[in-house]
Amino acid sequence: MASSVSFAQVKETTVSKKAPAISAAMQATVDRISADSMRGHLTFLASDLLEGRDTPSRGLDLAAEYIAAQFRAIGLEAVGNDGYFQTADWNVLKKEIRRRPGAPVPPAEAEPTTPTIVRNVIGVLRGSDPVLRDSYVLVTAHYDHVGIKANEVGDKIFNGANDDASGTVSVIELAKVFASMKERPKRSIVFMTFFGEEKGLVGSRYYGKNPVFPIEKTIAGINIEQVGRTDDSEGPQVASLGVTGFDFSDVGAIIKQAGDKTGINVWKHPVNSDNYFGASDNKSLAEQGIPAHTISVAYAFPDYHRPGDEAHKIDYDNMVKVNRAVAVAVEQIANSPAIPKWDDKNPKAAKYLEAWKQRNPNK
């Protein structure tokens, strides 16, 4: 999107001159984040074998099984209604999508006689504090993409490496390094990947209406989307991270502080930060009152929703840098006695703050 403020000017104003240190334990944790590990996961999830991970599809099912297998190997606790899966019937969800205001009227079709199962994949790392462990920080991404386009000339598979296999493998990698800590954070951390984001945030909306953990005890969410490509349409993005709704809540400042500590420039895009707040799964959580934001490296890149969004174009070393900042932010939220708040002075946060108040009438 066009803006009268240049990309370079805004970035320059957000670079901190001093970067405070992180603890030795946290440094050891972030040092375990591995480019090779993420490359291995992403190469599979964005492979032609998974046929673009449309919702629903065989490729999406394979991706869900793969993510669950990683959560199991890491040692996360399974908390779904079917192991690591929170299941839903896509046939039922389609009817709900059709009833949304402004939704297109689909052609008539026969009613399916059997359920078509779709899955959010969820694992939790329980906190170490006997009281605070009953509160939750969400680390999320969507693992679906747009599938195969039969009318496409040439390559017909939309692999979705950056959008959003990059976020999915980041969730897996962050789960791995947090599970390796000798002393876990005080609050519990929920690692979750959603189906159906490309169909209208369907999986995250489903979770919002059917939460596995109490919404009023879910204190924050960081959603990870498009963190693999550095070739942003407005200029290269290396060691740089954007936050949607940057100043809607305290979470933006917390991520900024984490970036300062890890050498990542965390900044507010003058247009996209606010405009894209409602464009990813964080919106479904925010609508429930949870201070939840999406982080991205490139808001727009050359192969967005095109077959060319493939694994070999991902900057894995930069993903390491980005996820180090995310890890420090998550650890800070999970260990702090204070919880992130919506900004009551920002009118763009008003409806989310109201949702939070409805969930927390005595606070």
CSV table of C-alpha atoms in Angstrom, one decimal:
chain,number,residue,atom,x,y,z
A,1,MET,CA,0.0,0.0,0.0
A,2,ALA,CA,1.1,3.5,-0.7
A,3,SER,CA,2.3,5.8,2.1
A,4,SER,CA,3.6,9.3,2.3
A,5,VAL,CA,6.1,8.1,4.9
A,6,SER,CA,9.0,6.2,3.4
A,7,PHE,CA,9.9,2.7,4.5
A,8,ALA,CA,13.5,3.6,5.4
A,9,GLN,CA,12.5,6.7,7.4
A,10,VAL,CA,10.1,4.8,9.6
A,11,LYS,CA,12.6,2.0,10.2
A,12,GLU,CA,15.3,4.4,11.2
A,13,THR,CA,13.2,6.0,13.9
A,14,THR,CA,12.5,2.6,15.5
A,15,VAL,CA,16.1,1.3,15.9
A,16,SER,CA,17.3,1.3,19.5
A,17,LYS,CA,20.9,2.3,20.2
A,18,LYS,CA,21.3,0.2,23.3
A,19,ALA,CA,20.3,-3.4,23.5
A,20,PRO,CA,19.9,-4.7,27.1
A,21,ALA,CA,21.2,-8.2,27.8
A,22,ILE,CA,19.0,-11.3,28.3
A,23,SER,CA,19.7,-13.9,30.9
A,24,ALA,CA,22.2,-16.7,30.4
A,25,ALA,CA,19.5,-19.3,30.5
A,26,MET,CA,17.4,-17.5,27.9
A,27,GLN,CA,20.5,-16.9,25.7
A,28,ALA,CA,21.1,-20.7,25.8
A,29,THR,CA,17.5,-21.3,24.8
A,30,VAL,CA,17.5,-18.9,21.8
A,31,ASP,CA,20.8,-20.3,20.7
A,32,ARG,CA,19.1,-23.7,20.1
A,33,ILE,CA,16.9,-22.2,17.4
A,34,SER,CA,18.1,-23.9,14.3
A,35,ALA,CA,18.0,-22.9,10.6
A,36,ASP,CA,18.6,-26.5,9.6
A,37,SER,CA,15.7,-27.7,11.8
A,38,MET,CA,13.3,-25.2,10.3
A,39,ARG,CA,14.5,-25.9,6.8
A,40,GLY,CA,13.8,-29.6,7.3
A,41,HIS,CA,10.2,-29.1,8.5
A,42,LEU,CA,9.4,-26.4,5.9
A,43,THR,CA,10.8,-28.4,3.0
A,44,PHE,CA,8.3,-31.1,3.7
A,45,LEU,CA,5.3,-28.9,4.6
A,46,ALA,CA,5.8,-26.8,1.4
A,47,SER,CA,6.5,-29.8,-0.8
A,48,ASP,CA,4.4,-30.8,-3.9
A,49,LEU,CA,3.4,-33.9,-2.0
A,50,LEU,CA,1.1,-31.8,0.2
A,51,GLU,CA,-0.5,-30.2,-2.8
A,52,GLY,CA,-0.8,-26.7,-1.3
A,53,ARG,CA,-2.6,-27.7,1.9
A,54,ASP,CA,-6.0,-26.5,0.9
A,55,THR,CA,-8.8,-26.7,3.5
A,56,PRO,CA,-10.0,-29.5,3.4
A,57,SER,CA,-7.6,-31.8,1.6
A,58,ARG,CA,-5.4,-34.8,1.9
A,59,GLY,CA,-2.4,-32.5,2.0
A,60,LEU,CA,-3.8,-30.6,4.9
A,61,ASP,CA,-4.4,-33.8,6.8
A,62,LEU,CA,-0.8,-34.9,6.1
A,63,ALA,CA,0.4,-31.6,7.4
A,64,ALA,CA,-1.7,-31.9,10.6
A,65,GLU,CA,-0.3,-35.4,11.3
A,66,TYR,CA,3.2,-34.1,10.7
A,67,ILE,CA,2.8,-31.2,13.1
A,68,ALA,CA,1.3,-33.4,15.8
A,69,ALA,CA,4.2,-35.8,15.4
A,70,GLN,CA,6.6,-33.0,16.1
A,71,PHE,CA,4.6,-31.9,19.1
A,72,ARG,CA,4.7,-35.5,20.4
A,73,ALA,CA,8.4,-35.8,19.9
A,74,ILE,CA,9.0,-32.5,21.6
A,75,GLY,CA,7.0,-33.7,24.6
A,76,LEU,CA,4.1,-31.2,24.5
A,77,GLU,CA,1.0,-32.3,26.3
A,78,ALA,CA,-1.9,-33.2,24.0
A,79,VAL,CA,-5.0,-31.2,24.9
A,80,GLY,CA,-7.4,-31.7,21.9
A,81,ASN,CA,-10.5,-33.8,21.8
A,82,ASP,CA,-8.5,-36.3,19.7
A,83,GLY,CA,-5.0,-36.3,21.0
A,84,TYR,CA,-3.2,-33.2,19.6
A,85,PHE,CA,-6.2,-32.4,17.4
A,86,GLN,CA,-9.2,-30.1,18.0
A,87,THR,CA,-11.5,-31.5,15.4
A,88,ALA,CA,-14.4,-29.9,13.5
A,89,ASP,CA,-16.7,-30.9,10.6
A,90,TRP,CA,-15.9,-28.8,7.6
A,91,ASN,CA,-19.5,-29.4,6.3
A,92,VAL,CA,-20.9,-27.7,9.3
A,93,LEU,CA,-18.4,-24.9,9.2
A,94,LYS,CA,-19.2,-24.2,5.5
A,95,LYS,CA,-22.8,-23.5,6.4
A,96,GLU,CA,-21.6,-21.0,9.0
A,97,ILE,CA,-19.3,-19.3,6.5
A,98,ARG,CA,-22.3,-18.9,4.1
A,99,ARG,CA,-24.3,-17.2,6.7
A,100,ARG,CA,-21.7,-14.5,7.3
A,101,PRO,CA,-22.7,-11.0,6.1
A,102,GLY,CA,-21.5,-10.4,2.6
A,103,ALA,CA,-20.6,-14.0,2.0
A,104,PRO,CA,-21.1,-15.1,-1.7
A,105,VAL,CA,-24.0,-17.4,-2.4
A,106,PRO,CA,-22.4,-20.8,-3.4
A,107,PRO,CA,-24.0,-23.0,-6.1
A,108,ALA,CA,-26.4,-25.6,-4.8
A,109,GLU,CA,-24.8,-28.9,-3.9
A,110,ALA,CA,-25.8,-32.2,-2.3
A,111,GLU,CA,-25.6,-32.4,1.4
A,112,PRO,CA,-22.6,-34.7,2.5
A,113,THR,CA,-23.6,-37.8,4.3
A,114,THR,CA,-20.4,-38.2,6.3
A,115,PRO,CA,-18.3,-35.6,8.2
A,116,THR,CA,-15.2,-34.0,6.6
A,117,ILE,CA,-12.9,-33.6,9.5
A,118,VAL,CA,-10.5,-30.6,9.8
A,119,ARG,CA,-8.1,-30.0,12.7
A,120,ASN,CA,-6.4,-27.4,14.7
A,121,VAL,CA,-3.2,-28.9,16.1
A,122,ILE,CA,-2.6,-28.0,19.8
A,123,GLY,CA,0.0,-28.8,22.4
A,124,VAL,CA,0.8,-27.2,25.7
A,125,LEU,CA,4.0,-26.7,27.8
A,126,ARG,CA,2.7,-26.4,31.4
A,127,GLY,CA,4.2,-23.6,33.4
A,128,SER,CA,6.4,-24.0,36.5
A,129,ASP,CA,4.5,-21.7,38.9
A,130,PRO,CA,1.8,-23.4,40.9
A,131,VAL,CA,-0.6,-20.5,40.4
A,132,LEU,CA,0.5,-18.8,37.2
A,133,ARG,CA,0.6,-22.1,35.3
A,134,ASP,CA,-3.2,-21.9,35.0
A,135,SER,CA,-2.8,-18.8,32.8
A,136,TYR,CA,-1.8,-19.2,29.1
A,137,VAL,CA,0.2,-17.5,26.4
A,138,LEU,CA,-0.6,-18.5,22.8
A,139,VAL,CA,2.0,-19.0,20.0
A,140,THR,CA,0.1,-19.6,16.8
A,141,ALA,CA,0.3,-19.8,13.0
A,142,HIS,CA,-1.9,-21.2,10.2
A,143,TYR,CA,-0.8,-24.3,8.4
A,144,ASP,CA,-3.2,-24.3,5.5
A,145,HIS,CA,-2.7,-22.6,2.1
A,146,VAL,CA,-4.8,-22.4,-1.1
A,147,GLY,CA,-4.1,-25.8,-2.7
A,148,ILE,CA,-4.0,-26.5,-6.5
A,149,LYS,CA,-5.4,-24.2,-9.2
A,150,ALA,CA,-6.4,-26.3,-12.2
A,151,ASN,CA,-6.6,-23.3,-14.5
A,152,GLU,CA,-3.1,-22.1,-13.7
A,153,VAL,CA,-0.6,-22.3,-16.6
A,154,GLY,CA,2.5,-24.3,-15.7
A,155,ASP,CA,3.0,-25.1,-12.0
A,156,LYS,CA,-0.5,-25.5,-10.5
A,157,ILE,CA,0.6,-26.2,-6.9
A,158,PHE,CA,0.5,-23.2,-4.6
A,159,ASN,CA,3.1,-24.5,-2.0
A,160,GLY,CA,2.7,-21.7,0.5
A,161,ALA,CA,6.3,-21.8,1.9
A,162,ASN,CA,6.2,-18.3,3.3
A,163,ASP,CA,2.4,-18.2,3.7
A,164,ASP,CA,2.4,-19.8,6.1
A,165,ALA,CA,4.7,-22.8,6.4
A,166,SER,CA,7.3,-20.3,7.7
A,167,GLY,CA,5.0,-19.5,10.7
A,168,THR,CA,4.1,-23.2,11.2
A,169,VAL,CA,7.7,-24.3,11.5
A,170,SER,CA,8.5,-21.3,13.7
A,171,VAL,CA,5.8,-22.6,16.1
A,172,ILE,CA,7.4,-26.1,16.1
A,173,GLU,CA,10.9,-24.7,16.6
A,174,LEU,CA,9.8,-22.4,19.5
A,175,ALA,CA,8.0,-25.3,21.1
A,176,LYS,CA,11.2,-27.4,20.9
A,177,VAL,CA,13.5,-24.8,22.5
A,178,PHE,CA,11.0,-23.9,25.3
A,179,ALA,CA,10.6,-27.6,26.1
A,180,SER,CA,14.4,-27.9,26.4
A,181,MET,CA,14.6,-25.3,29.2
A,182,LYS,CA,15.7,-26.6,32.6
A,183,GLU,CA,13.3,-24.2,34.3
A,184,ARG,CA,10.1,-23.6,32.4
A,185,PRO,CA,8.4,-20.2,32.3
A,186,LYS,CA,5.9,-19.6,35.1
A,187,ARG,CA,2.8,-19.5,32.8
A,188,SER,CA,1.8,-22.2,30.4
A,189,ILE,CA,2.6,-21.7,26.7
A,190,VAL,CA,0.1,-23.1,24.2
A,191,PHE,CA,1.5,-23.9,20.7
A,192,MET,CA,-1.2,-24.1,18.1
A,193,THR,CA,-1.6,-24.2,14.3
A,194,PHE,CA,-4.9,-23.4,12.6
A,195,PHE,CA,-6.7,-24.8,9.6
A,196,GLY,CA,-8.7,-22.7,7.2
A,197,GLU,CA,-7.1,-19.2,7.6
A,198,GLU,CA,-7.2,-18.8,3.9
A,199,LYS,CA,-10.9,-19.5,3.9
A,200,GLY,CA,-11.7,-16.6,6.3
A,201,LEU,CA,-9.8,-17.4,9.6
A,202,VAL,CA,-12.1,-20.4,10.1
A,203,GLY,CA,-9.8,-22.5,12.3
A,204,SER,CA,-9.0,-19.7,14.7
A,205,ARG,CA,-12.7,-18.5,14.8
A,206,TYR,CA,-13.6,-22.1,15.7
A,207,TYR,CA,-11.1,-22.1,18.5
A,208,GLY,CA,-12.3,-18.7,19.7
A,209,LYS,CA,-15.8,-20.1,20.0
A,210,ASN,CA,-14.7,-23.5,21.4
A,211,PRO,CA,-11.5,-22.7,23.5
A,212,VAL,CA,-9.5,-25.5,24.9
A,213,PHE,CA,-8.2,-23.1,27.6
A,214,PRO,CA,-10.4,-20.5,29.4
A,215,ILE,CA,-10.3,-17.2,27.4
A,216,GLU,CA,-10.3,-15.2,30.6
A,217,LYS,CA,-7.1,-16.9,31.6
A,218,THR,CA,-5.5,-16.6,28.2
A,219,ILE,CA,-3.4,-13.4,28.6
A,220,ALA,CA,-1.8,-12.9,25.2
A,221,GLY,CA,-1.2,-14.3,21.7
A,222,ILE,CA,1.6,-14.0,19.2
A,223,ASN,CA,0.6,-15.2,15.8
A,224,ILE,CA,3.4,-15.8,13.3
A,225,GLU,CA,2.9,-15.3,9.6
A,226,GLN,CA,5.2,-14.7,6.6
A,227,VAL,CA,8.5,-14.7,8.4
A,228,GLY,CA,10.5,-16.5,5.8
A,229,ARG,CA,10.9,-14.1,2.9
A,230,THR,CA,13.0,-11.0,3.2
A,231,ASP,CA,12.3,-9.7,-0.3
A,232,ASP,CA,9.5,-7.3,0.7
A,233,SER,CA,7.9,-5.3,-2.1
A,234,GLU,CA,9.0,-2.1,-0.3
A,235,GLY,CA,12.6,-3.1,0.1
A,236,PRO,CA,14.7,-5.9,1.7
A,237,GLN,CA,13.8,-6.9,5.3
A,238,VAL,CA,16.7,-8.4,7.2
A,239,ALA,CA,16.8,-8.6,11.0
A,240,SER,CA,13.5,-6.7,10.9
A,241,LEU,CA,10.0,-7.5,12.1
A,242,GLY,CA,6.7,-5.8,11.8
A,243,VAL,CA,3.8,-6.1,14.3
A,244,THR,CA,0.2,-5.7,13.3
A,245,GLY,CA,-1.8,-3.3,15.6
A,246,PHE,CA,1.6,-2.4,17.1
A,247,ASP,CA,0.1,0.1,19.6
A,248,PHE,CA,-3.3,-1.5,20.2
A,249,SER,CA,-1.9,-3.3,23.3
A,250,ASP,CA,1.2,-3.7,25.4
A,251,VAL,CA,2.2,-6.7,23.3
A,252,GLY,CA,3.8,-4.6,20.6
A,253,ALA,CA,6.1,-2.8,23.1
A,254,ILE,CA,7.0,-6.2,24.6
A,255,ILE,CA,8.0,-7.6,21.2
A,256,LYS,CA,9.9,-4.3,20.5
A,257,GLN,CA,11.9,-4.8,23.8
A,258,ALA,CA,12.6,-8.3,22.8
A,259,GLY,CA,13.9,-7.1,19.5
A,260,ASP,CA,16.2,-4.6,21.2
A,261,LYS,CA,17.7,-7.5,23.3
A,262,THR,CA,18.3,-9.7,20.3
A,263,GLY,CA,19.3,-7.2,17.6
A,264,ILE,CA,16.1,-7.3,15.7
A,265,ASN,CA,14.5,-4.0,14.5
A,266,VAL,CA,10.8,-4.3,15.5
A,267,TRP,CA,8.7,-1.5,14.0
A,268,LYS,CA,5.3,-0.2,13.1
A,269,HIS,CA,4.6,0.1,9.4
A,270,PRO,CA,2.7,3.4,8.9
A,271,VAL,CA,-0.1,1.7,6.9
A,272,ASN,CA,0.0,-2.1,7.1
A,273,SER,CA,0.4,-2.4,10.9
A,274,ASP,CA,-3.1,-1.2,11.5
A,275,ASN,CA,-4.7,-2.3,8.3
A,276,TYR,CA,-3.5,-5.9,8.5
A,277,PHE,CA,-4.5,-6.4,12.2
A,278,GLY,CA,-7.7,-8.0,11.0
A,279,ALA,CA,-6.1,-10.0,8.2
A,280,SER,CA,-4.8,-13.0,10.1
A,281,ASP,CA,-5.7,-15.3,12.9
A,282,ASN,CA,-4.8,-12.9,15.7
A,283,LYS,CA,-8.1,-11.2,14.9
A,284,SER,CA,-10.2,-14.2,16.0
A,285,LEU,CA,-8.4,-14.2,19.4
A,286,ALA,CA,-8.6,-10.4,19.7
A,287,GLU,CA,-12.3,-10.5,19.2
A,288,GLN,CA,-12.5,-12.7,22.3
A,289,GLY,CA,-10.6,-10.0,24.2
A,290,ILE,CA,-7.1,-11.6,24.1
A,291,PRO,CA,-4.3,-9.1,23.3
A,292,ALA,CA,-3.1,-10.9,20.2
A,293,HIS,CA,-1.0,-9.6,17.3
A,294,THR,CA,0.6,-11.0,14.2
A,295,ILE,CA,4.3,-10.6,13.4
A,296,SER,CA,5.6,-10.6,9.8
A,297,VAL,CA,8.8,-9.9,8.0
A,298,ALA,CA,7.3,-9.1,4.6
A,299,TYR,CA,3.8,-7.9,4.4
A,300,ALA,CA,3.9,-8.3,0.6
A,301,PHE,CA,6.4,-10.3,-1.5
A,302,PRO,CA,6.7,-11.2,-5.2
A,303,ASP,CA,5.1,-14.7,-5.0
A,304,TYR,CA,2.3,-13.9,-2.6
A,305,HIS,CA,-0.5,-16.5,-3.3
A,306,ARG,CA,1.4,-17.7,-6.3
A,307,PRO,CA,2.9,-21.0,-7.2
A,308,GLY,CA,6.4,-19.5,-6.8
A,309,ASP,CA,6.2,-19.3,-3.0
A,310,GLU,CA,8.5,-22.2,-2.5
A,311,ALA,CA,10.9,-23.5,0.1
A,312,HIS,CA,14.1,-22.6,-1.7
A,313,LYS,CA,13.3,-18.9,-1.5
A,314,ILE,CA,13.1,-18.8,2.3
A,315,ASP,CA,15.8,-17.0,4.3
A,316,TYR,CA,16.3,-19.5,7.1
A,317,ASP,CA,19.1,-17.7,8.8
A,318,ASN,CA,16.9,-14.6,9.1
A,319,MET,CA,14.1,-16.8,10.5
A,320,VAL,CA,16.5,-17.8,13.3
A,321,LYS,CA,17.0,-14.1,14.2
A,322,VAL,CA,13.2,-13.4,14.1
A,323,ASN,CA,12.3,-16.3,16.3
A,324,ARG,CA,15.0,-15.4,18.8
A,325,ALA,CA,13.1,-12.1,19.3
A,326,VAL,CA,9.8,-14.0,19.5
A,327,ALA,CA,11.1,-16.4,22.1
A,328,VAL,CA,12.3,-13.6,24.3
A,329,ALA,CA,9.0,-11.8,24.0
A,330,VAL,CA,7.1,-15.0,24.9
A,331,GLU,CA,9.3,-15.7,27.8
A,332,GLN,CA,8.8,-12.2,29.2
A,333,ILE,CA,5.0,-12.4,29.0
A,334,ALA,CA,5.0,-15.9,30.5
A,335,ASN,CA,7.2,-14.9,33.4
A,336,SER,CA,5.8,-11.5,34.2
A,337,PRO,CA,3.4,-11.0,37.1
A,338,ALA,CA,1.6,-8.3,35.0
A,339,ILE,CA,-0.5,-9.2,32.0
A,340,PRO,CA,-0.6,-7.3,28.7
A,341,LYS,CA,-3.4,-4.8,28.4
A,342,TRP,CA,-5.3,-3.2,25.5
A,343,ASP,CA,-4.6,0.5,25.1
A,344,ASP,CA,-7.7,2.3,26.4
A,345,LYS,CA,-6.5,5.5,24.8
A,346,ASN,CA,-6.4,4.0,21.3
A,347,PRO,CA,-9.8,4.0,19.6
A,348,LYS,CA,-8.8,1.2,17.2
A,349,ALA,CA,-8.5,-1.1,20.2
A,350,ALA,CA,-11.8,-0.1,21.8
A,351,LYS,CA,-13.9,-3.1,20.6
A,352,TYR,CA,-11.2,-5.6,21.7
A,353,LEU,CA,-10.9,-3.9,25.1
A,354,GLU,CA,-14.6,-4.1,25.5
A,355,ALA,CA,-14.5,-7.8,24.7
A,356,TRP,CA,-11.8,-8.2,27.4
A,357,LYS,CA,-13.9,-6.3,29.9
A,358,GLN,CA,-16.8,-8.6,29.2
A,359,ARG,CA,-14.6,-11.6,29.9
A,360,ASN,CA,-13.1,-10.0,33.0
A,361,PRO,CA,-15.9,-8.0,34.7
A,362,ASN,CA,-14.2,-7.7,38.0
A,363,LYS,CA,-10.9,-6.4,36.7
